[in-house]
mmCIF file of C-alpha atoms and ligand atoms in Angstrom:
data_model
loop_
_atom_site.group_PDB
_atom_site.id
_atom_site.type_symbol
_atom_site.label_atom_id
_atom_site.label_comp_id
_atom_site.label_asym_id
_atom_site.label_seq_id
_atom_site.Cartn_x
_atom_site.Cartn_y
_atom_site.Cartn_z
ATOM 1 C CA MET A 1 14.007 -11.260 24.660
ATOM 2 C CA THR A 2 14.683 -14.781 24.030
ATOM 3 C CA ARG A 3 14.194 -15.110 20.338
ATOM 4 C CA ALA A 4 14.498 -12.976 17.365
ATOM 5 C CA ALA A 5 11.829 -10.218 17.359
ATOM 6 C CA ILE A 6 9.441 -10.515 14.360
ATOM 7 C CA TYR A 7 9.871 -7.559 12.079
ATOM 8 C CA LEU A 8 6.499 -6.175 10.803
ATOM 9 C CA ASP A 9 7.666 -2.658 9.918
ATOM 10 C CA HIS A 10 8.858 -2.777 6.327
ATOM 11 C CA ASN A 11 7.539 0.625 5.556
ATOM 12 C CA ALA A 12 9.901 2.003 7.930
ATOM 13 C CA SER A 13 12.854 0.102 6.568
ATOM 14 C CA ALA A 14 13.028 -3.215 4.666
ATOM 15 C CA PRO A 15 15.563 -5.778 5.844
ATOM 16 C CA LEU A 16 18.663 -5.896 3.777
ATOM 17 C CA ARG A 17 18.478 -8.274 0.923
ATOM 18 C CA SER A 18 21.277 -10.783 0.487
ATOM 19 C CA GLU A 19 21.949 -9.561 -3.094
ATOM 20 C CA ALA A 20 22.292 -6.044 -1.775
ATOM 21 C CA ARG A 21 24.811 -7.120 1.099
ATOM 22 C CA SER A 22 26.768 -9.160 -1.433
ATOM 23 C CA ALA A 23 27.178 -5.970 -3.774
ATOM 24 C CA LEU A 24 28.027 -3.819 -0.847
ATOM 25 C CA LEU A 25 30.824 -6.114 0.385
ATOM 26 C CA ALA A 26 32.219 -6.666 -2.903
ATOM 27 C CA ALA A 27 32.346 -2.926 -3.780
ATOM 28 C CA LEU A 28 33.917 -1.964 -0.423
ATOM 29 C CA GLU A 29 36.884 -4.134 -1.403
ATOM 30 C CA LEU A 30 37.512 -1.732 -4.367
ATOM 31 C CA THR A 31 39.711 1.217 -4.045
ATOM 32 C CA GLY A 32 39.449 4.613 -5.674
ATOM 33 C CA ASN A 33 36.989 7.340 -7.032
ATOM 34 C CA PRO A 34 34.567 6.598 -9.798
ATOM 35 C CA SER A 35 35.631 10.002 -11.509
ATOM 36 C CA SER A 36 39.331 8.848 -11.721
ATOM 37 C CA ILE A 37 40.186 7.766 -15.114
ATOM 38 C CA HIS A 38 42.563 5.127 -14.026
ATOM 39 C CA ALA A 39 41.634 1.280 -13.870
ATOM 40 C CA HIS A 40 40.668 1.673 -10.119
ATOM 41 C CA GLY A 41 38.301 4.526 -10.890
ATOM 42 C CA ARG A 42 37.045 2.971 -13.955
ATOM 43 C CA ALA A 43 36.081 -0.271 -12.032
ATOM 44 C CA LEU A 44 34.087 1.849 -9.507
ATOM 45 C CA ARG A 45 32.556 3.951 -12.473
ATOM 46 C CA ASN A 46 31.265 0.610 -13.858
ATOM 47 C CA LEU A 47 29.606 -0.327 -10.757
ATOM 48 C CA VAL A 48 27.955 3.058 -10.319
ATOM 49 C CA GLU A 49 26.782 2.930 -14.086
ATOM 50 C CA SER A 50 25.387 -0.417 -14.037
ATOM 51 C CA ALA A 51 23.568 0.271 -10.591
ATOM 52 C CA ARG A 52 22.033 3.284 -12.219
ATOM 53 C CA GLY A 53 20.644 1.080 -15.064
ATOM 54 C CA GLN A 54 19.319 -1.340 -12.345
ATOM 55 C CA VAL A 55 17.480 1.451 -10.394
ATOM 56 C CA ALA A 56 16.224 3.192 -13.743
ATOM 57 C CA LYS A 57 14.584 -0.088 -14.853
ATOM 58 C CA LEU A 58 12.532 -0.559 -11.689
ATOM 59 C CA ALA A 59 11.402 3.032 -12.061
ATOM 60 C CA GLY A 60 10.733 2.798 -15.676
ATOM 61 C CA ALA A 61 13.141 5.673 -16.283
ATOM 62 C CA GLU A 62 16.097 6.289 -18.513
ATOM 63 C CA PRO A 63 19.579 5.663 -16.786
ATOM 64 C CA LYS A 64 20.526 9.294 -17.506
ATOM 65 C CA GLN A 65 17.422 10.448 -15.510
ATOM 66 C CA VAL A 66 18.591 8.897 -12.402
ATOM 67 C CA VAL A 67 20.609 11.009 -9.659
ATOM 68 C CA PHE A 68 21.796 9.184 -6.745
ATOM 69 C CA THR A 69 21.258 11.090 -3.452
ATOM 70 C CA GLY A 70 21.975 10.089 0.123
ATOM 71 C CA SER A 71 18.334 9.521 1.003
ATOM 72 C CA ALA A 72 14.854 10.039 -0.451
ATOM 73 C CA THR A 73 14.575 12.937 1.870
ATOM 74 C CA GLU A 74 17.526 14.635 -0.047
ATOM 75 C CA ALA A 75 15.966 13.823 -3.252
ATOM 76 C CA ILE A 76 12.583 15.307 -2.130
ATOM 77 C CA THR A 77 14.264 18.460 -0.629
ATOM 78 C CA GLN A 78 16.223 18.899 -4.109
ATOM 79 C CA ALA A 79 13.139 18.294 -6.100
ATOM 80 C CA VAL A 80 10.824 20.680 -4.177
ATOM 81 C CA VAL A 81 13.275 23.360 -3.020
ATOM 82 C CA GLY A 82 15.393 23.236 -6.394
ATOM 83 C CA GLY A 83 12.214 22.502 -8.571
ATOM 84 C CA ALA A 84 10.370 25.387 -7.325
ATOM 85 C CA LYS A 85 13.437 27.546 -8.593
ATOM 86 C CA VAL A 86 13.725 25.852 -11.730
ATOM 87 C CA PHE A 87 10.022 25.870 -12.630
ATOM 88 C CA SER A 88 9.540 29.478 -11.235
ATOM 89 C CA ALA A 89 6.788 28.186 -9.069
ATOM 90 C CA ASP A 90 4.754 30.869 -7.261
ATOM 91 C CA ALA A 91 3.116 28.344 -4.839
ATOM 92 C CA VAL A 92 3.586 24.744 -3.766
ATOM 93 C CA ALA A 93 0.531 22.238 -3.758
ATOM 94 C CA PRO A 94 1.287 19.242 -1.496
ATOM 95 C CA SER A 95 -1.649 17.072 -0.222
ATOM 96 C CA THR A 96 -2.456 16.956 3.341
ATOM 97 C CA GLY A 97 -1.156 13.432 3.466
ATOM 98 C CA GLU A 98 2.402 13.815 2.489
ATOM 99 C CA HIS A 99 5.373 12.439 4.593
ATOM 100 C CA ALA A 100 7.282 14.838 6.790
ATOM 101 C CA ALA A 101 10.196 14.942 4.385
ATOM 102 C CA LEU A 102 8.018 16.417 1.768
ATOM 103 C CA LEU A 103 6.073 18.808 3.957
ATOM 104 C CA LYS A 104 9.275 20.117 5.460
ATOM 105 C CA ALA A 105 10.862 20.644 1.815
ATOM 106 C CA VAL A 106 7.722 22.657 1.049
ATOM 107 C CA GLU A 107 8.082 24.765 4.207
ATOM 108 C CA ALA A 108 11.719 25.395 3.174
ATOM 109 C CA THR A 109 10.732 26.939 -0.358
ATOM 110 C CA GLY A 110 9.267 29.711 1.642
ATOM 111 C CA LEU A 111 6.446 29.659 -1.021
ATOM 112 C CA PRO A 112 2.760 30.013 -0.195
ATOM 113 C CA VAL A 113 1.208 26.416 0.201
ATOM 114 C CA TRP A 114 -1.903 25.501 -1.669
ATOM 115 C CA THR A 115 -2.947 22.284 0.150
ATOM 116 C CA ILE A 116 -4.930 19.604 -1.480
ATOM 117 C CA PRO A 117 -7.030 17.595 1.053
ATOM 118 C CA LEU A 118 -7.580 13.855 1.358
ATOM 119 C CA ASP A 119 -10.764 12.232 1.477
ATOM 120 C CA ALA A 120 -12.033 10.109 4.266
ATOM 121 C CA ALA A 121 -10.799 7.037 2.621
ATOM 122 C CA GLY A 122 -7.203 8.607 2.319
ATOM 123 C CA ASN A 123 -7.327 9.489 -1.342
ATOM 124 C CA ILE A 124 -6.026 12.725 -2.777
ATOM 125 C CA ASP A 125 -9.265 14.803 -3.644
ATOM 126 C CA LEU A 126 -8.973 15.056 -7.308
ATOM 127 C CA ASP A 127 -11.875 17.571 -7.296
ATOM 128 C CA GLN A 128 -10.017 19.912 -5.062
ATOM 129 C CA LEU A 129 -6.867 19.689 -7.236
ATOM 130 C CA ALA A 130 -8.917 20.532 -10.085
ATOM 131 C CA ALA A 131 -10.259 23.561 -8.348
ATOM 132 C CA LEU A 132 -6.605 24.610 -7.524
ATOM 133 C CA LEU A 133 -5.334 24.152 -10.915
ATOM 134 C CA ARG A 134 -8.425 26.298 -12.170
ATOM 135 C CA ARG A 135 -7.705 28.986 -9.425
ATOM 136 C CA ALA A 136 -3.926 28.982 -10.370
ATOM 137 C CA ASP A 137 -4.844 29.581 -14.032
ATOM 138 C CA ASP A 138 -7.265 32.383 -13.310
ATOM 139 C CA GLU A 139 -4.597 33.946 -11.037
ATOM 140 C CA GLY A 140 -1.584 33.388 -13.218
ATOM 141 C CA VAL A 141 0.030 31.517 -10.503
ATOM 142 C CA THR A 142 2.659 28.640 -11.422
ATOM 143 C CA LEU A 143 2.203 25.673 -9.161
ATOM 144 C CA LEU A 144 4.635 22.926 -8.164
ATOM 145 C CA VAL A 145 2.161 20.069 -7.374
ATOM 146 C CA ALA A 146 4.173 17.701 -5.008
ATOM 147 C CA VAL A 147 2.305 14.556 -4.021
ATOM 148 C CA HIS A 148 2.998 11.124 -2.877
ATOM 149 C CA TRP A 149 2.126 7.951 -4.780
ATOM 150 C CA VAL A 150 1.574 5.536 -2.000
ATOM 151 C CA ASN A 151 0.825 6.521 1.682
ATOM 152 C CA ASN A 152 3.338 5.244 3.868
ATOM 153 C CA GLU A 153 0.951 5.172 6.890
ATOM 154 C CA THR A 154 -2.133 3.555 5.210
ATOM 155 C CA GLY A 155 -0.787 2.039 2.076
ATOM 156 C CA VAL A 156 -3.342 4.080 0.012
ATOM 157 C CA VAL A 157 -2.575 4.163 -3.745
ATOM 158 C CA GLN A 158 -3.079 7.646 -4.993
ATOM 159 C CA PRO A 159 -4.483 8.071 -8.381
ATOM 160 C CA ILE A 160 -1.222 9.141 -9.971
ATOM 161 C CA GLU A 161 -2.436 8.417 -13.539
ATOM 162 C CA ARG A 162 -5.192 10.809 -13.181
ATOM 163 C CA ILE A 163 -3.104 13.368 -11.408
ATOM 164 C CA ASN A 164 -0.627 13.041 -14.500
ATOM 165 C CA ALA A 165 -3.439 13.458 -16.762
ATOM 166 C CA MET A 166 -4.394 16.763 -14.846
ATOM 167 C CA VAL A 167 -1.093 18.393 -14.307
ATOM 168 C CA GLY A 168 1.015 16.864 -16.991
ATOM 169 C CA PRO A 169 -0.492 18.711 -20.056
ATOM 170 C CA THR A 170 -0.398 22.112 -18.078
ATOM 171 C CA ARG A 171 2.388 24.529 -17.497
ATOM 172 C CA HIS A 172 2.449 23.627 -13.772
ATOM 173 C CA ALA A 173 5.056 21.189 -12.631
ATOM 174 C CA LEU A 174 4.664 17.806 -10.787
ATOM 175 C CA PHE A 175 6.782 16.003 -8.310
ATOM 176 C CA VAL A 176 5.858 12.457 -7.155
ATOM 177 C CA ASP A 177 7.325 11.030 -3.767
ATOM 178 C CA ALA A 178 7.412 7.532 -4.940
ATOM 179 C CA VAL A 179 9.269 6.135 -1.995
ATOM 180 C CA GLN A 180 6.415 3.434 -0.801
ATOM 181 C CA ALA A 181 5.436 2.766 -4.592
ATOM 182 C CA PHE A 182 8.993 1.831 -5.814
ATOM 183 C CA GLY A 183 9.403 -1.753 -6.176
ATOM 184 C CA LYS A 184 5.491 -2.115 -5.329
ATOM 185 C CA LEU A 185 3.808 -0.748 -8.476
ATOM 186 C CA ALA A 186 4.891 -0.717 -12.068
ATOM 187 C CA LEU A 187 6.364 2.745 -12.419
ATOM 188 C CA ASP A 188 6.955 4.308 -15.834
ATOM 189 C CA PHE A 189 8.739 7.647 -14.893
ATOM 190 C CA ALA A 190 9.927 8.238 -18.680
ATOM 191 C CA ALA A 191 6.699 8.003 -20.277
ATOM 192 C CA SER A 192 4.534 9.633 -17.643
ATOM 193 C CA ALA A 193 4.075 13.181 -16.545
ATOM 194 C CA PRO A 194 6.159 13.784 -13.232
ATOM 195 C CA ASP A 195 8.927 16.116 -14.068
ATOM 196 C CA MET A 196 10.653 14.590 -10.889
ATOM 197 C CA MET A 197 10.240 11.618 -8.723
ATOM 198 C CA ALA A 198 11.932 10.561 -5.542
ATOM 199 C CA VAL A 199 12.857 6.901 -4.546
ATOM 200 C CA SER A 200 14.729 5.375 -1.579
ATOM 201 C CA GLY A 201 16.996 2.471 -1.151
ATOM 202 C CA HIS A 202 16.215 1.033 2.136
ATOM 203 C CA LYS A 203 12.686 0.653 1.548
ATOM 204 C CA ILE A 204 13.495 -2.030 -1.070
ATOM 205 C CA GLY A 205 16.234 -3.862 0.787
ATOM 206 C CA ALA A 206 19.346 -1.642 0.159
ATOM 207 C CA PRO A 207 21.102 -0.225 3.185
ATOM 208 C CA THR A 208 20.273 3.288 4.512
ATOM 209 C CA GLY A 209 22.090 6.171 3.190
ATOM 210 C CA ILE A 210 21.261 5.877 -0.535
ATOM 211 C CA GLY A 211 18.163 7.326 -2.518
ATOM 212 C CA GLY A 212 17.467 8.555 -5.938
ATOM 213 C CA LEU A 213 16.030 11.679 -7.633
ATOM 214 C CA LEU A 214 14.612 10.857 -11.031
ATOM 215 C CA VAL A 215 14.673 13.990 -13.170
ATOM 216 C CA LYS A 216 13.476 14.788 -16.774
ATOM 217 C CA SER A 217 15.875 16.668 -19.065
ATOM 218 C CA HIS A 218 13.716 20.097 -18.824
ATOM 219 C CA ALA A 219 13.961 20.064 -14.983
ATOM 220 C CA ASP A 220 17.745 19.327 -15.457
ATOM 221 C CA THR A 221 19.049 22.261 -13.686
ATOM 222 C CA VAL A 222 17.712 21.211 -10.152
ATOM 223 C CA ARG A 223 20.800 21.189 -8.101
ATOM 224 C CA LEU A 224 21.242 22.147 -4.554
ATOM 225 C CA ILE A 225 24.783 20.567 -4.140
ATOM 226 C CA PRO A 226 26.954 21.460 -7.019
ATOM 227 C CA GLY A 227 30.217 20.341 -5.641
ATOM 228 C CA GLY A 228 32.706 18.733 -7.976
ATOM 229 C CA GLY A 229 30.068 18.185 -10.593
ATOM 230 C CA GLN A 230 29.323 14.568 -10.069
ATOM 231 C CA GLU A 231 25.995 13.079 -11.178
ATOM 232 C CA GLN A 232 26.199 15.329 -14.304
ATOM 233 C CA GLY A 233 26.434 18.278 -12.121
ATOM 234 C CA ARG A 234 23.307 17.632 -10.408
ATOM 235 C CA ARG A 235 24.486 16.221 -7.181
ATOM 236 C CA GLY A 236 28.196 16.842 -6.137
ATOM 237 C CA GLY A 237 30.106 14.709 -3.899
ATOM 238 C CA THR A 238 32.089 11.505 -4.484
ATOM 239 C CA GLU A 239 29.541 8.996 -5.379
ATOM 240 C CA ALA A 240 29.063 6.355 -2.375
ATOM 241 C CA ALA A 241 29.844 3.485 -4.901
ATOM 242 C CA ALA A 242 29.401 0.626 -2.349
ATOM 243 C CA LEU A 243 25.818 1.947 -1.351
ATOM 244 C CA ILE A 244 25.029 2.626 -4.994
ATOM 245 C CA ALA A 245 25.899 -0.982 -5.895
ATOM 246 C CA ALA A 246 23.897 -2.251 -3.149
ATOM 247 C CA PHE A 247 20.964 -0.038 -4.248
ATOM 248 C CA GLY A 248 21.252 -1.468 -7.842
ATOM 249 C CA ALA A 249 21.440 -5.062 -6.456
ATOM 250 C CA ALA A 250 18.335 -4.709 -4.447
ATOM 251 C CA ALA A 251 16.594 -3.066 -7.310
ATOM 252 C CA GLU A 252 17.267 -5.886 -9.540
ATOM 253 C CA ALA A 253 16.372 -8.352 -6.909
ATOM 254 C CA CYS A 254 13.213 -6.638 -6.151
ATOM 255 C CA THR A 255 9.980 -8.417 -6.987
ATOM 256 C CA TYR A 256 6.773 -7.663 -5.052
ATOM 257 C CA ASP A 257 4.097 -10.165 -5.102
ATOM 258 C CA ARG A 258 1.123 -7.915 -4.243
ATOM 259 C CA GLN A 259 -1.241 -11.138 -4.065
ATOM 260 C CA ALA A 260 1.040 -12.727 -1.313
ATOM 261 C CA MET A 261 1.462 -9.352 0.363
ATOM 262 C CA ALA A 262 -2.487 -8.956 0.327
ATOM 263 C CA ALA A 263 -3.122 -12.337 1.504
ATOM 264 C CA LEU A 264 -1.024 -11.704 4.632
ATOM 265 C CA THR A 265 -2.714 -8.405 5.207
ATOM 266 C CA GLU A 266 -6.181 -9.847 4.667
ATOM 267 C CA TYR A 267 -5.521 -12.721 7.090
ATOM 268 C CA VAL A 268 -4.337 -10.200 9.809
ATOM 269 C CA GLU A 269 -7.250 -7.964 9.104
ATOM 270 C CA ALA A 270 -9.746 -10.984 9.250
ATOM 271 C CA GLY A 271 -8.006 -11.858 12.602
ATOM 272 C CA LEU A 272 -8.555 -8.377 14.042
ATOM 273 C CA TYR A 273 -12.251 -8.480 13.102
ATOM 274 C CA ARG A 274 -12.509 -11.572 14.948
ATOM 275 C CA LEU A 275 -10.591 -10.476 18.032
ATOM 276 C CA ALA A 276 -11.716 -6.791 18.186
ATOM 277 C CA PRO A 277 -15.098 -6.290 16.195
ATOM 278 C CA ASP A 278 -14.953 -2.610 16.955
ATOM 279 C CA VAL A 279 -11.564 -2.252 15.144
ATOM 280 C CA THR A 280 -11.199 0.436 12.426
ATOM 281 C CA ILE A 281 -9.000 -0.195 9.404
ATOM 282 C CA PHE A 282 -8.028 3.040 7.922
ATOM 283 C CA GLY A 283 -8.183 3.415 4.114
ATOM 284 C CA GLN A 284 -9.883 0.232 3.767
ATOM 285 C CA THR A 285 -12.285 1.296 1.042
ATOM 286 C CA ALA A 286 -9.433 2.830 -1.222
ATOM 287 C CA THR A 287 -7.146 0.919 -3.369
ATOM 288 C CA ARG A 288 -4.264 -0.216 -1.156
ATOM 289 C CA VAL A 289 -0.751 -1.459 -2.098
ATOM 290 C CA GLY A 290 -1.388 -4.728 -0.246
ATOM 291 C CA ASN A 291 1.355 -4.936 2.249
ATOM 292 C CA VAL A 292 0.159 -2.652 4.956
ATOM 293 C CA THR A 293 -2.668 -2.318 7.606
ATOM 294 C CA ASN A 294 -3.255 0.537 9.666
ATOM 295 C CA PHE A 295 -6.018 -0.008 12.337
ATOM 296 C CA ALA A 296 -7.206 1.018 15.646
ATOM 297 C CA VAL A 297 -9.072 -0.576 18.520
ATOM 298 C CA PRO A 298 -10.927 2.152 20.592
ATOM 299 C CA GLY A 299 -9.305 2.354 24.018
ATOM 300 C CA LEU A 300 -5.947 0.772 23.146
ATOM 301 C CA ASN A 301 -3.468 3.443 23.142
ATOM 302 C CA ASN A 302 -0.880 2.815 20.404
ATOM 303 C CA ALA A 303 2.221 3.755 22.392
ATOM 304 C CA THR A 304 1.180 1.381 25.251
ATOM 305 C CA ALA A 305 0.277 -1.414 22.632
ATOM 306 C CA MET A 306 3.553 -0.990 20.767
ATOM 307 C CA MET A 307 5.469 -1.391 24.056
ATOM 308 C CA ALA A 308 3.662 -4.404 25.219
ATOM 309 C CA LEU A 309 3.887 -6.042 21.593
ATOM 310 C CA ASP A 310 7.699 -5.135 21.677
ATOM 311 C CA LEU A 311 8.079 -7.041 24.782
ATOM 312 C CA MET A 312 6.472 -9.907 23.039
ATOM 313 C CA GLY A 313 8.933 -9.721 20.374
ATOM 314 C CA LEU A 314 6.820 -8.143 17.599
ATOM 315 C CA SER A 315 8.135 -4.898 15.977
ATOM 316 C CA VAL A 316 5.118 -2.856 14.846
ATOM 317 C CA SER A 317 4.813 0.718 14.180
ATOM 318 C CA SER A 318 2.084 3.540 14.812
ATOM 319 C CA GLY A 319 2.889 4.617 11.379
ATOM 320 C CA SER A 320 3.661 8.135 12.633
ATOM 321 C CA ALA A 321 6.722 7.965 14.657
ATOM 322 C CA CYS A 322 8.658 10.989 14.722
ATOM 323 C CA SER A 323 12.608 11.221 14.737
ATOM 324 C CA SER A 324 12.764 11.252 18.475
ATOM 325 C CA GLY A 325 11.120 7.857 18.666
ATOM 326 C CA LYS A 326 8.068 9.186 20.483
ATOM 327 C CA VAL A 327 4.606 8.318 18.978
ATOM 328 C CA GLY A 328 3.129 11.598 17.538
ATOM 329 C CA ALA A 329 -0.520 12.337 16.577
ATOM 330 C CA SER A 330 -0.844 11.160 12.905
ATOM 331 C CA HIS A 331 -1.405 14.142 10.491
ATOM 332 C CA VAL A 332 -2.389 11.643 7.771
ATOM 333 C CA LEU A 333 -5.288 10.176 9.791
ATOM 334 C CA ALA A 334 -6.248 13.656 10.829
ATOM 335 C CA ALA A 335 -6.384 14.638 7.166
ATOM 336 C CA MET A 336 -8.883 11.858 6.796
ATOM 337 C CA GLY A 337 -10.942 13.096 9.376
ATOM 338 C CA VAL A 338 -10.068 10.466 11.959
ATOM 339 C CA SER A 339 -10.719 11.753 15.606
ATOM 340 C CA LYS A 340 -7.578 12.380 17.901
ATOM 341 C CA ASP A 341 -8.663 9.810 20.242
ATOM 342 C CA LEU A 342 -8.962 7.057 17.564
ATOM 343 C CA ALA A 343 -5.586 8.093 15.947
ATOM 344 C CA ASN A 344 -3.976 7.737 19.159
ATOM 345 C CA CYS A 345 -4.860 3.986 18.944
ATOM 346 C CA ALA A 346 -3.472 3.433 15.446
ATOM 347 C CA LEU A 347 -1.008 0.821 14.875
ATOM 348 C CA ARG A 348 0.759 -0.125 11.627
ATOM 349 C CA ILE A 349 1.807 -3.500 10.447
ATOM 350 C CA SER A 350 3.707 -3.558 7.089
ATOM 351 C CA PHE A 351 4.990 -6.776 5.469
ATOM 352 C CA GLY A 352 7.879 -7.090 2.768
ATOM 353 C CA TRP A 353 9.955 -9.600 1.009
ATOM 354 C CA ASN A 354 10.840 -11.871 3.773
ATOM 355 C CA SER A 355 7.388 -11.797 5.509
ATOM 356 C CA THR A 356 5.611 -15.053 6.126
ATOM 357 C CA MET A 357 2.294 -16.275 7.327
ATOM 358 C CA ALA A 358 3.896 -17.290 10.579
ATOM 359 C CA ASP A 359 4.622 -13.669 11.124
ATOM 360 C CA ALA A 360 1.090 -12.746 10.597
ATOM 361 C CA ASP A 361 -0.003 -15.646 13.019
ATOM 362 C CA ALA A 362 2.557 -14.680 15.589
ATOM 363 C CA PHE A 363 1.178 -10.902 15.477
ATOM 364 C CA LEU A 364 -2.332 -12.241 15.936
ATOM 365 C CA VAL A 365 -1.339 -14.322 18.848
ATOM 366 C CA GLY A 366 0.408 -11.352 20.448
ATOM 367 C CA PHE A 367 -2.443 -9.132 19.857
ATOM 368 C CA GLU A 368 -5.053 -11.549 21.342
ATOM 369 C CA THR A 369 -2.824 -11.673 24.439
ATOM 370 C CA LEU A 370 -2.680 -7.842 24.585
ATOM 371 C CA LEU A 371 -6.431 -7.574 24.174
ATOM 372 C CA SER A 372 -7.171 -10.000 26.876
ATOM 373 C CA ARG A 373 -4.849 -8.376 29.321
ATOM 374 C CA GLN A 374 -6.488 -5.147 28.560
ATOM 375 C CA LYS A 375 -9.836 -6.676 29.363
ATOM 376 C CA ARG A 376 -8.539 -8.092 32.466
ATOM 377 C CA GLY A 377 -6.715 -5.385 33.760
ATOM 378 C CA GLY A 378 -7.993 -2.237 31.932
ATOM 379 C CA LYS A 379 -4.569 -1.609 30.472
ATOM 380 C CA ALA A 380 -2.379 -3.151 27.739
ATOM 381 C CA ALA A 381 0.829 -4.127 29.535
HETATM 382 N N1 PLP B 401 8.545 9.633 1.679
HETATM 383 C C1 PLP B 401 7.912 8.567 2.125
HETATM 384 C C2 PLP B 401 6.649 8.391 1.615
HETATM 385 C C3 PLP B 401 8.437 7.709 3.034
HETATM 386 O O1 PLP B 401 7.880 6.829 3.596
HETATM 387 C C4 PLP B 401 9.812 7.882 3.600
HETATM 388 C C5 PLP B 401 10.470 7.197 4.669
HETATM 389 O O2 PLP B 401 9.809 6.873 5.580
HETATM 390 C C6 PLP B 401 10.361 9.144 2.959
HETATM 391 C C7 PLP B 401 9.758 9.785 2.009
HETATM 392 C C8 PLP B 401 11.856 9.425 3.445
HETATM 393 O O3 PLP B 401 12.752 8.459 2.995
HETATM 394 P P1 PLP B 401 14.345 8.362 3.291
HETATM 395 O O4 PLP B 401 14.382 7.547 4.734
HETATM 396 O O5 PLP B 401 15.171 7.558 2.342
HETATM 397 O O6 PLP B 401 14.847 9.678 3.530
#
């Protein structure tokens, strides 16, 4: 690789923001434990509490509702496994489009799973949710409804306001995985229905290793790691002050220009239609968050295409990479009724805070090369 690769995978992890780097490095210079009452400890406590305020602001939450965790996966697990206990849930109701972090947490509860399907556009099916809530009431079952706000693979924005209105006034509990919505949509945790919500630092330009659980006071006993009583007893372990400070700085710096993101995405999608008229763009008829396009050209296998694009210096994703780095079949696309053959051709491009039109152009140039190689040689690389 002769030049820096172009990064088109913000939904996997956003590049570190300079504000977060500065806050991280400054905090690493400090010594001590935020729980100590001496001057060293107090300096770190100030950093942690000011970051709590910054993260809370971006989530529309009160600072005391923010619990810092090691990742969104940890926050999700605490909300679902801990929340199922707090709310005495008899069953958990995720949608079929959830991230593995949530699906595995649901599995870990050991409770029956009442699944809410997605429709073909990628939206959570609200009629089915209504039917599940009716059934739960008929059977005297308490549900923990656990759904995502924005889909990480397709960028589809779920109708959380309507889900709030359906679940909020009931005795059932609601958890929202807001990882891909945080910093992209106006969130109002304090005033809206979710009992708990999860966010992640590295999706908004903080380093990895820091996430947040937002929790209302009635769900306050959600605690998996009691430890030394940190985070008001809700997550033990000495606070990672430097990561927390970086998370706060990233949240403070976070501005999301949905129009600019959508302009990049629309430009790429128009280019895709020009280059490959048989392309399918997933979730295109739904409301999308703007920074992501997930598409497939029949016959162009995604694993092969990703490798070829990587060699051209273009970092893209299939949207469904598992932890081993292999490309797995997407359960989200399967839930939308996409055939396995087409799902195996799905590629995801996601833009973010430092993306430019030149990145979008470079992708289209690379993709055109890929398609012409495929036409000539019958294979992508
Ligand atoms: N939920 C969604 C929708 C995600 O996109 C991700 C990360 O890809 C996670 C949860 C997990 O976040 P973290 O990497 O902070 O554990």
